[in-house]
Structures are given as C-alpha cells and as structure tokens.
Coordinates of C-alpha atoms in Angstrom, one line a residue:
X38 CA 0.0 0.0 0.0
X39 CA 3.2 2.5 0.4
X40 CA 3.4 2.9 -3.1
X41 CA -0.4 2.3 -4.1
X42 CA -3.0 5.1 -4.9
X43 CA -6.2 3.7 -3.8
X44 CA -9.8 5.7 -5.4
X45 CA -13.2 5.5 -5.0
X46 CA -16.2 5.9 -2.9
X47 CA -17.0 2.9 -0.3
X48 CA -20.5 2.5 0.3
X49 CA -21.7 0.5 3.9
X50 CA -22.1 -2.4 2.1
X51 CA -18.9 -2.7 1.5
X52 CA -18.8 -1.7 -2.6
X53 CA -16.4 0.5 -4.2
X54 CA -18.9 3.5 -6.5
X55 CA -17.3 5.6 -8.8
X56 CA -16.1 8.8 -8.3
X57 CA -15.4 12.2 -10.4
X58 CA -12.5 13.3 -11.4
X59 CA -10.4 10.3 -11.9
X60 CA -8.2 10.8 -14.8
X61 CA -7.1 14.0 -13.1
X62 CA -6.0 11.8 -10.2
X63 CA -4.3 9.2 -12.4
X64 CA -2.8 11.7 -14.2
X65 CA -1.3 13.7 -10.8
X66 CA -0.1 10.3 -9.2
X67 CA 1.8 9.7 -12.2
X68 CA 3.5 12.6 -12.3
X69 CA 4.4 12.3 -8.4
X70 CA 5.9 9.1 -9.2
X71 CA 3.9 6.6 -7.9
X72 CA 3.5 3.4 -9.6
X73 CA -0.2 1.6 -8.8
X74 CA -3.6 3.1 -8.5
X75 CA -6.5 1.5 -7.8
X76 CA -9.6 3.0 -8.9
X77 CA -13.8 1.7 -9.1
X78 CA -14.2 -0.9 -11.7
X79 CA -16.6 1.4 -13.4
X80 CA -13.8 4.1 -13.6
X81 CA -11.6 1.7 -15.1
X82 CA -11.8 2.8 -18.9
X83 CA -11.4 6.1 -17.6
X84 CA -7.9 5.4 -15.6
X85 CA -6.7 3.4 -18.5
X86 CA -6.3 6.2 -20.6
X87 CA -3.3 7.3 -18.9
X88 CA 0.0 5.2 -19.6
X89 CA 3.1 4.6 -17.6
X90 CA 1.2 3.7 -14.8
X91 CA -0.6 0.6 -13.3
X92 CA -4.0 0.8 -13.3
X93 CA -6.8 -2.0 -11.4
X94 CA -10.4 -2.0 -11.0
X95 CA -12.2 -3.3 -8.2
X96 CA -15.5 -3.8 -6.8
X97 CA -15.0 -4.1 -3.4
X98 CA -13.7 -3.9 -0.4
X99 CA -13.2 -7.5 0.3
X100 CA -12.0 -8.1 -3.4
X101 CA -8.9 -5.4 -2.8
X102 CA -8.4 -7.0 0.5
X103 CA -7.9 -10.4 -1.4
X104 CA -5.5 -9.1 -3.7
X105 CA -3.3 -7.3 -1.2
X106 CA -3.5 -10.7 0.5
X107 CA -2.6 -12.5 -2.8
X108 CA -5.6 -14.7 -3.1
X109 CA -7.7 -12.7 -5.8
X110 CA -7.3 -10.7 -8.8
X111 CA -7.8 -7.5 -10.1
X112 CA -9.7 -6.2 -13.3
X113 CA -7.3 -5.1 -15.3
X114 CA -6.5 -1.8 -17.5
X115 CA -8.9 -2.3 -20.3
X116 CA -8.6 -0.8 -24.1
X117 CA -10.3 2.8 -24.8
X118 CA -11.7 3.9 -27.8
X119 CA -12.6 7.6 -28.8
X120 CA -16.1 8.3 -28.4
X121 CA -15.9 10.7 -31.0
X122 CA -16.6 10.2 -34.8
X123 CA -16.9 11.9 -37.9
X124 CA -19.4 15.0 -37.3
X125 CA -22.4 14.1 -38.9
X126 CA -23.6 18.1 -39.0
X127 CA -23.1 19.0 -43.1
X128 CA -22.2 22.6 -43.6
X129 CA -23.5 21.2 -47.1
X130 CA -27.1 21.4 -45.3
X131 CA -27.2 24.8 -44.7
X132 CA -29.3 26.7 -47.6
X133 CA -27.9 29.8 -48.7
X134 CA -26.1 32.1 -46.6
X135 CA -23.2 32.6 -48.1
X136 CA -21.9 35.3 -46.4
X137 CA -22.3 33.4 -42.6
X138 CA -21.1 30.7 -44.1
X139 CA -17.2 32.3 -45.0
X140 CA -17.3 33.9 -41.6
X141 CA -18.0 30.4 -40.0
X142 CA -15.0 29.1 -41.9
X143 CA -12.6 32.1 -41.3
X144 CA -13.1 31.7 -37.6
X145 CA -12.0 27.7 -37.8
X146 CA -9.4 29.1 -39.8
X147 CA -8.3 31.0 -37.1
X148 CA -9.8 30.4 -33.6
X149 CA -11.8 33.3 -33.7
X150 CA -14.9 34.3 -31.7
X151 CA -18.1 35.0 -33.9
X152 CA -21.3 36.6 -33.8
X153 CA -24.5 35.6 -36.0
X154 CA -28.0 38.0 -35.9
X155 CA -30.7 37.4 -37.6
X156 CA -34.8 36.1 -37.4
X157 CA -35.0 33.4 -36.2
X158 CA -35.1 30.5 -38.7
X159 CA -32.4 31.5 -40.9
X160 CA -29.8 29.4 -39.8
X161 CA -27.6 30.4 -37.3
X162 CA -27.8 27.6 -34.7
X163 CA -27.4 25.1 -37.6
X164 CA -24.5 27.2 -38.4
X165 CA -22.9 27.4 -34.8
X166 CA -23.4 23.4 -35.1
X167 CA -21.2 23.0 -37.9
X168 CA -18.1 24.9 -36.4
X169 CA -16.4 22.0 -34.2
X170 CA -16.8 19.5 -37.6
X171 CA -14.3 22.0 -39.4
X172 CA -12.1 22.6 -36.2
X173 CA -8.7 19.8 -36.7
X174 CA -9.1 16.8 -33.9
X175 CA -7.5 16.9 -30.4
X176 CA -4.1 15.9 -30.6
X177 CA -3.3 13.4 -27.6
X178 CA -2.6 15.6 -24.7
X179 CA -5.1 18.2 -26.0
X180 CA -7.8 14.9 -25.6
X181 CA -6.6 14.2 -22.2
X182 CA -6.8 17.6 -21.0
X183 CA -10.9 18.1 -22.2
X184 CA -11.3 14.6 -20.7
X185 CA -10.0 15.1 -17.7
X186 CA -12.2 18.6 -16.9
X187 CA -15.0 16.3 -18.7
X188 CA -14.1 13.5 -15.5
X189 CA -14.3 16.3 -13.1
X190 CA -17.6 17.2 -14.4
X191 CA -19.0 13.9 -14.0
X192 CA -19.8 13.4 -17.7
X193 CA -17.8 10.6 -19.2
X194 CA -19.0 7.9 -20.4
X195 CA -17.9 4.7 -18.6
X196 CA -17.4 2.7 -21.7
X197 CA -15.4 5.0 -24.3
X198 CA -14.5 8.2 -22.4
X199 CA -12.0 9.5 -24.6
X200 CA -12.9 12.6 -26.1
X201 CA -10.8 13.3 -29.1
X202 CA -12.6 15.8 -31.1
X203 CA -13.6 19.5 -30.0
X204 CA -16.3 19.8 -27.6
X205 CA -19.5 22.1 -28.2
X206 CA -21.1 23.0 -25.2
X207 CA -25.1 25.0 -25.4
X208 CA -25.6 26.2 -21.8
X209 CA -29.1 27.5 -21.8
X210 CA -30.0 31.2 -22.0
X211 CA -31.7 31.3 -18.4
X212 CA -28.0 29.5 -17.3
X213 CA -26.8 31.3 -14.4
X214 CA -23.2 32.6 -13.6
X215 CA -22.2 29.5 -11.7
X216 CA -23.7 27.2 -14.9
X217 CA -21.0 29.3 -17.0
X218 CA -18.3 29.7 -15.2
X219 CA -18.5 26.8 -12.3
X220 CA -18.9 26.3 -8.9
X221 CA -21.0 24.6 -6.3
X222 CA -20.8 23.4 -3.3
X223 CA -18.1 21.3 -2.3
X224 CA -15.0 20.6 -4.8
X225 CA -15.7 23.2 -7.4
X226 CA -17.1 21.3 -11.0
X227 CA -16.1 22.9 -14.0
X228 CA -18.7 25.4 -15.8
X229 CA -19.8 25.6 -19.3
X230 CA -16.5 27.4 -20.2
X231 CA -14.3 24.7 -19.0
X232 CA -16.4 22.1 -20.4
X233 CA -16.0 23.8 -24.0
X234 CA -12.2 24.1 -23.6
X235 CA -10.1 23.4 -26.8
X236 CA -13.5 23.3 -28.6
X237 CA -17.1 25.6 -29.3
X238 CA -19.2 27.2 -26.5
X239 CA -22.5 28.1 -28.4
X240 CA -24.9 30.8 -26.7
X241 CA -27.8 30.7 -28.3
X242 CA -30.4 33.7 -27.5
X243 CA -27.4 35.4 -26.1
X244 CA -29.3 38.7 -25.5
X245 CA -31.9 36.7 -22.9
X246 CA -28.8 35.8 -21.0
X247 CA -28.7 37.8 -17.9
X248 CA -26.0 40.8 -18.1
X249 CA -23.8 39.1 -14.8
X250 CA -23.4 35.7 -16.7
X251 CA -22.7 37.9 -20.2
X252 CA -19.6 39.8 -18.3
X253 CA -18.4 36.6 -16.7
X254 CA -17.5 35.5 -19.8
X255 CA -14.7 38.1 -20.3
X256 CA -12.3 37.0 -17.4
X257 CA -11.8 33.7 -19.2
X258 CA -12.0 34.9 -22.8
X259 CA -8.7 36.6 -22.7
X260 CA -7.3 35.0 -20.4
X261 CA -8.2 31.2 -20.9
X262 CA -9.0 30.2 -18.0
X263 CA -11.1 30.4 -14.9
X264 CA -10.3 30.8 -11.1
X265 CA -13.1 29.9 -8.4
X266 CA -12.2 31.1 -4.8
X267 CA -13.3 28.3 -2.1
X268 CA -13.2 28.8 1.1
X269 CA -10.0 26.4 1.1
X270 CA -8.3 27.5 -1.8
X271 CA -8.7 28.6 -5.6
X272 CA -10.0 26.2 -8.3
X273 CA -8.1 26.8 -11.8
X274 CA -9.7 25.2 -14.3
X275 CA -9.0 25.9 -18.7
X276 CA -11.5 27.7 -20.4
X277 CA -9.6 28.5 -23.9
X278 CA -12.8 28.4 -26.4
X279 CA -14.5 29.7 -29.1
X280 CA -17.5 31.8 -28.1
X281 CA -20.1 31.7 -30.7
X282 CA -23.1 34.2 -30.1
X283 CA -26.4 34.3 -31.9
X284 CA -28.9 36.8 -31.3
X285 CA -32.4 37.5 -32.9
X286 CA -32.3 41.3 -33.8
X287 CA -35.4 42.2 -31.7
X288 CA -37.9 40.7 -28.9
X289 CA -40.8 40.4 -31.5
X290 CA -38.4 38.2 -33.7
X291 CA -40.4 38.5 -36.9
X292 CA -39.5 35.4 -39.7
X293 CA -39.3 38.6 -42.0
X294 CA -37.5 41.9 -40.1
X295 CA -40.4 43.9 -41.8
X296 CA -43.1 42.8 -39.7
X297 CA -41.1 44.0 -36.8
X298 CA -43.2 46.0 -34.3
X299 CA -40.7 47.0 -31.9
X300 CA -39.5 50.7 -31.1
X301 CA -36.0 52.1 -32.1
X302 CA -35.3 52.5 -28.2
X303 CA -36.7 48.7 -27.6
X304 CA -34.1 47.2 -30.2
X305 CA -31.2 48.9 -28.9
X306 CA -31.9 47.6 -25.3
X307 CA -32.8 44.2 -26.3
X308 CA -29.1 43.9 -27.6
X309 CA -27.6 46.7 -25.4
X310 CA -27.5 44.2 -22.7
X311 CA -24.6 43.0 -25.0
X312 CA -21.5 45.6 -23.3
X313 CA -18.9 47.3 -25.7
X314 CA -16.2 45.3 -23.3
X315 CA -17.5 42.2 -24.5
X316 CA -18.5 43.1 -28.2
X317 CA -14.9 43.9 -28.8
X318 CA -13.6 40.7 -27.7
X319 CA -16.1 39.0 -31.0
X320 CA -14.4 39.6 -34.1
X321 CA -16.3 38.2 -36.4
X322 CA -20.0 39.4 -36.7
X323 CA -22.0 38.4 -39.0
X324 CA -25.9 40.5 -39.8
X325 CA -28.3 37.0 -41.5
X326 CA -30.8 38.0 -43.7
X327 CA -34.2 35.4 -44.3
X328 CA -33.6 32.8 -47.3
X329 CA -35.7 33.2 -50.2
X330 CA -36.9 30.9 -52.6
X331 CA -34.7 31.4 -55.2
X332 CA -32.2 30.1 -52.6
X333 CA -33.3 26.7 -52.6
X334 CA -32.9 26.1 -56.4
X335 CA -29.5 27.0 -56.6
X336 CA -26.5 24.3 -56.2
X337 CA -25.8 22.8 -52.8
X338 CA -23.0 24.8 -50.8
X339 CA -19.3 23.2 -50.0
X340 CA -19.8 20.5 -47.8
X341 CA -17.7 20.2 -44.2
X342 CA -15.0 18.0 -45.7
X343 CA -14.2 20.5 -48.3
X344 CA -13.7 23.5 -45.8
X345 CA -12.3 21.3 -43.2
X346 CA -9.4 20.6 -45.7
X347 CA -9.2 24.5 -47.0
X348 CA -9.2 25.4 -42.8
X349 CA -6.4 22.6 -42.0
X350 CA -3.9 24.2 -44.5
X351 CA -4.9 27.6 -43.2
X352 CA -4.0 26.3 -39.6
X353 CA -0.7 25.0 -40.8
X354 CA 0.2 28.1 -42.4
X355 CA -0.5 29.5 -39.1
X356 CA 1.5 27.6 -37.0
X357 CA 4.5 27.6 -38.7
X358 CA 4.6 31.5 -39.1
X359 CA 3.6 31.8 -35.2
X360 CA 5.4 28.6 -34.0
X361 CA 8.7 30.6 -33.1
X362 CA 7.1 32.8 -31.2
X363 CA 5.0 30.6 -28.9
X364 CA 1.9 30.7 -30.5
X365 CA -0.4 28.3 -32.8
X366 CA -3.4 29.9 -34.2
X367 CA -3.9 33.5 -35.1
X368 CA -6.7 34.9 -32.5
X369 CA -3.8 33.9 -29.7
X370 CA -1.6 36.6 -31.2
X371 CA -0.6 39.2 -29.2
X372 CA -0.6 42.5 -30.2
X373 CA 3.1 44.2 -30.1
X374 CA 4.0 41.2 -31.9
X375 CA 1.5 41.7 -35.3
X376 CA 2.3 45.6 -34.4
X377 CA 6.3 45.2 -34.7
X378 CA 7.9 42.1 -35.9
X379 CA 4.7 41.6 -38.5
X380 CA 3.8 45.3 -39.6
X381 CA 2.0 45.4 -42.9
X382 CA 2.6 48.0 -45.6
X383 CA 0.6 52.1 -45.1
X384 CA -1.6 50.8 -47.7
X385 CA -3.0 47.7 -45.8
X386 CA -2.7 49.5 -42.4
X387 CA -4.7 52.5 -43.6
X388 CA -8.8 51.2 -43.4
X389 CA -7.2 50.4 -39.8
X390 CA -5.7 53.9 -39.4
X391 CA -8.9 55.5 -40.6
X392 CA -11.4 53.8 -38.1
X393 CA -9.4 54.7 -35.4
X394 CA -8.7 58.2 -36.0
X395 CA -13.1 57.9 -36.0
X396 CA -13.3 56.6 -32.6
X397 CA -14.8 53.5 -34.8
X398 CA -12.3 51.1 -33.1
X399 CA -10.1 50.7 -30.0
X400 CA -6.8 49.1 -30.3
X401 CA -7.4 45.9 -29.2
X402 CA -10.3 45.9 -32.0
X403 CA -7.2 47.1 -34.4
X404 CA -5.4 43.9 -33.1
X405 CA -8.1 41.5 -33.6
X406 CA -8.8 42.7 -37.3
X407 CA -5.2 42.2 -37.6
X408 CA -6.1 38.4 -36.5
X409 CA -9.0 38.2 -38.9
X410 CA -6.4 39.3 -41.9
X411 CA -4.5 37.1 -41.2
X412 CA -6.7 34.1 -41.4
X413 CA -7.9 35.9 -44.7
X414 CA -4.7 35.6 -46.0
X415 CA -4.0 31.7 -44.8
X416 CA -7.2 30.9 -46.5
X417 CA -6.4 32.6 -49.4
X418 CA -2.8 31.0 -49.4
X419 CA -1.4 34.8 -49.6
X420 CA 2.1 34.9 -47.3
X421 CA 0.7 37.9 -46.1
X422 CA -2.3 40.6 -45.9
X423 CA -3.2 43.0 -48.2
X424 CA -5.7 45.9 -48.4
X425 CA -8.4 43.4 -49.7
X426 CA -7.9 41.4 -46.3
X427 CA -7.7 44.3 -43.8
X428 CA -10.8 45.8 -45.6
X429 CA -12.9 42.2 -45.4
X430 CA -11.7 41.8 -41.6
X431 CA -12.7 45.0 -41.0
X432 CA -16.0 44.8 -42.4
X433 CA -16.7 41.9 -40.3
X434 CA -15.9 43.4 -37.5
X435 CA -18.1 46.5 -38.4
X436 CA -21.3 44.7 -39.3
X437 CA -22.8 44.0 -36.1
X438 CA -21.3 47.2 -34.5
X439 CA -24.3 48.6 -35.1
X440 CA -27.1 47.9 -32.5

C-alpha cells in the first residue's frame, strides 16, 4: 500500500462507487511518481487512458483485501476507444447564406470568436453546429486535458471516455453565472467554459442571458482560464474556447424583419445588454438575412470535408509563421508582436488607421482585425495581408457594430 493510490467511494455495504475526477487523479499520481492506482471498476476505462502507470479496477472492499492478501485478482486496464466520430452536421445542409457561411470558416481558420443576428429560422444555430466539424481533432494531450475537466464534471462515459474531437457546449439562456463559469458546493465542477475548452461554447439567444453571466465571460476569454475562490483554496480550471453568439435582432423576432413591431429605443436595449467590453472581444460578426426561394434552387454549398481541408492548411500556415514565437493559431496573437515584428505596408494598415482616427475602433479591435487578416490571408494561401484582407476583416468586425 506504500506505493499504491487507492480511489473511489466505499459504500456500507462494502462496494467501491465511482467517483469524479479520476483521470485527473491518475494523471497527478503519475507525475508524483507513484506506480499503482487503484480505482472503481466502473472508472476503469477512464484510468486506462493514462500510460506509464498501473492501473486496477475493483469492486469491493473485500476483493482489494484479497489481492493485497494475494488470493484474488484484479480487473485489469482495459482498451479505450474515442467516443468521437466523424461529425455528422453538413455545412452542405445549410441553404444559402453565403456570407455566414465564410465567416464560420474564417473563424475555424483562425480560432476566432463569432457573432450571428438574424430572425429566427435562418440558420444560425445550424451554423454554430457546424463549427467544431471543421475545427482539426484533439491531438493526444489536447484529448486528455478536455477529458480530464469532462471526469471532473462527471460526464464521461464509462465505456469510451475519450474525447478526441472539440467539444461544443449550449448552456441555456436562463443559465446562471455558476452554470457558466462553475462552482458549487463542495470541490468546485467545471462550468460551461471549462467544459467547452479546446473546442465551441455556443450561446444561443445570447441577448436573454442575464448581463452578470454575459460579463463573466470576459475574465476567461482573454485570459483562458477560470479561477473559483473556495473557502479552502482557488480552483483553476481551462477555459480557452470559441464563443459563438447568436442573437435574434429584436424581442418580437419576426420570420421577415419587416413585420417588426418593436420601437428604435426597444431594439437597442434588447441587444444593449450585449457591453462594448465584451462586443470587442467577437471579431467576427456576421448580420443573416431570411432565405428566399430562389435560394433553394441553386447548387448545394461546399460540404464540411471540403472547408475542413481549406481550414487545415490555413491552420498550418498559421502555425508555422507563429510557431517561433510561442503561439499556434492567429486569435492567440498578441498585439506588439503583429504591431512590430509583423507590420503590414501604409496601404493595408490605412482602413485600420482610418477607423481609429473615428473613434470607430479601439486598439485591441485594431489587433483582432489584424487576427482576422491574417486568417484571410492563410485561407487565401497569400504569405501575407493586403488591403483586400484588412478591408474584409474589418468589415466583419463592423457589421454587427451597429445595435
């Protein structure tokens, strides 16, 4: 037992339950050195993700007291299999649009946060769905991390709890600040934030969620993660996602924005709730317009494994111009860095120049167009941004300014 982690939850009949958070656990003890951990049989799959180690499974207490006697076995470590495969969600499915569509892909292309308004009906959840199926899978320690804050959370499955693609996560609109961000009593479970980590949180009928849960959401958005003070400590969990807002435009939320009877002064507090602190974190934002029926006879749109392959090489691009410099994807840029070492020419730089001298954007929202143009340029296979791309990025930014 000196050198044996023993997990799990006895009961008073004498049975070993299952607990939370044990691939977190396996994962510490290995790292401390220690060579055996025990766990519930029915967290074995879970603890057998983690190699190096050995892992058993028992039932109960009189079983483990058998095998530390010698007399009786063990279940041992069992083979895992993702749970995860191909997304099923076509962007091919999605009628028209054309315009939401591009601004879905140029935020796989480059981890950027995205906005979608519009009546309802026109797409923009189906839209929001088809994000993590063009996102590139979790590489190995990327899978284990969103598995292990998806073990804390209590939500694996006992069978194939490897997670291996990105996660998209729909908290509710009524969700409170705890839902979001985490909490509870007790050890502190992971939040919708956490829970998206490495892949999509999706807030649907964002302008219905209250205003405290909206600004929680900044804290983690740049900095990508989340701190919860306990009485006994702080709880750190990752929360580096993708925050996809969609909005209807108005509280009446017409099929056809002409039938809308709201006031000028109604529509600007339905989305005011939305605060210029967190608007300028989105940098894509995208205004959907209803699909007419000349929509439906034209030819299908590109289909997820198309993009997915034009959104890989824009990732790679990416990663080998940031790699040196510590960072993978374009939205995790700083700005000094795109400001200094990768200054563009007075001709691209002037739309930028131009909306700042007009108080039309801070400098962080310089920065993040600065993102966008970049992923403009990976997509278009351009070494580096021109006018065409700061002008695009900027008019993404711009459309949904507007409330």
């Amino acid at each position: 037992l000196e050198k044996t982690v023993l997990l799990g939850e006895l009961s008073l009949d004498g049975r070993v339950r299952p607990v939370r958070g044990v691939l977190p656990a396996v994962l510490a003890a290995k790292r401390e050195g220690w060579p055996v951990v025990v766990v519930p049989v029915d967290n074995l799959a879970e603890a057998s993700l983690v190699d190096g180690i050995d892992v058993w499974g028992v039932r109960t207490l009189g079983q483990l007291q058998s095998w530390l006697s010698g007399s009786a076995r063990l279940s041992e470590r069992v083979g895992t299999a993702s749970t995860d495969s191909a997304p099923s969600a076509d962007l091919a499915d999605v009628v028209g649009q054309a315009q939401a569509r591009f601004a879905v892909e140029v935020a796989a292309a480059g981890a950027h946060h995205l906005m979608l308004t519009g009546p309802p009906g026109v797409g923009k959840t189906m839209l929001a769905q088809r994000l993590p199926g063009l996102l590139p899978p979790l590489s190995d320690s990327e899978s284990l991390e969103v598995t292990a804050i998806h073990s804390v959370a209590g939500l694996l499955s006992s069978d194939t709890p490897l997670i291996s693609r990105p996660p998209f996560v729909a908290p509710h609109h009524s969700s409170s600040v705890a839902a979001l961000v985490g909490g509870g009593s007790g050890m502190a479970r992971p939040g919708a934030v956490s829970r998206a980590h490495r892949g999509v949180l999706f807030l649907d009928e964002c302008a219905e969620v209250s205003v405290a849960a909206l600004e929680s959401l900044r804290t983690p958005l740049e900095d990508g993660q989340i701190r919860l003070a306990r009485r006994d400590g702080v709880a750190c969990y990752p929360a580096r996602f993708q925050l996809v807002l969609a909005a209807n435009p108005c509280p009446c939320a017409p099929a056809d924005p002409q039938d809308c009877i709201c006031a000028a002064a109604t529509k600007r507090r339905y989305l005011g709730k939305l605060s210029g602190p967190l608007l300028d974190r989105v940098d894509l934002r995208v205004q959907m317009n209803p699909v007419r029926a000349g929509a439906f006879s034209v030819a299908d749109g590109e289909s997820t494994d198309r993009v997915r392959r034009r959104v890989a090489l824009a990732r790679e691009a990416a990663a080998a111009r940031w790699r040196p410099h510590g960072f993978r994807t374009n939205a995790e840029v700083s700005g000094p860095l795109l400001r200094r070492r990768f200054r563009l020419g007075n001709a691209a730089m002037e739309p930028l120049r131009s909306a700042l001298d007009r108080g039309l954007l801070s400098i962080r929202g310089v920065d993040r167009t600065l993102r966008v143009a970049w992923s403009l340029a990976d997509l278009a296979g351009r070494d580096l941004p021109g006018l065409d791309e700061v002008a695009a990025a900027l008019s993404f930014r711009q459309m949904g300014a507007r409330r």
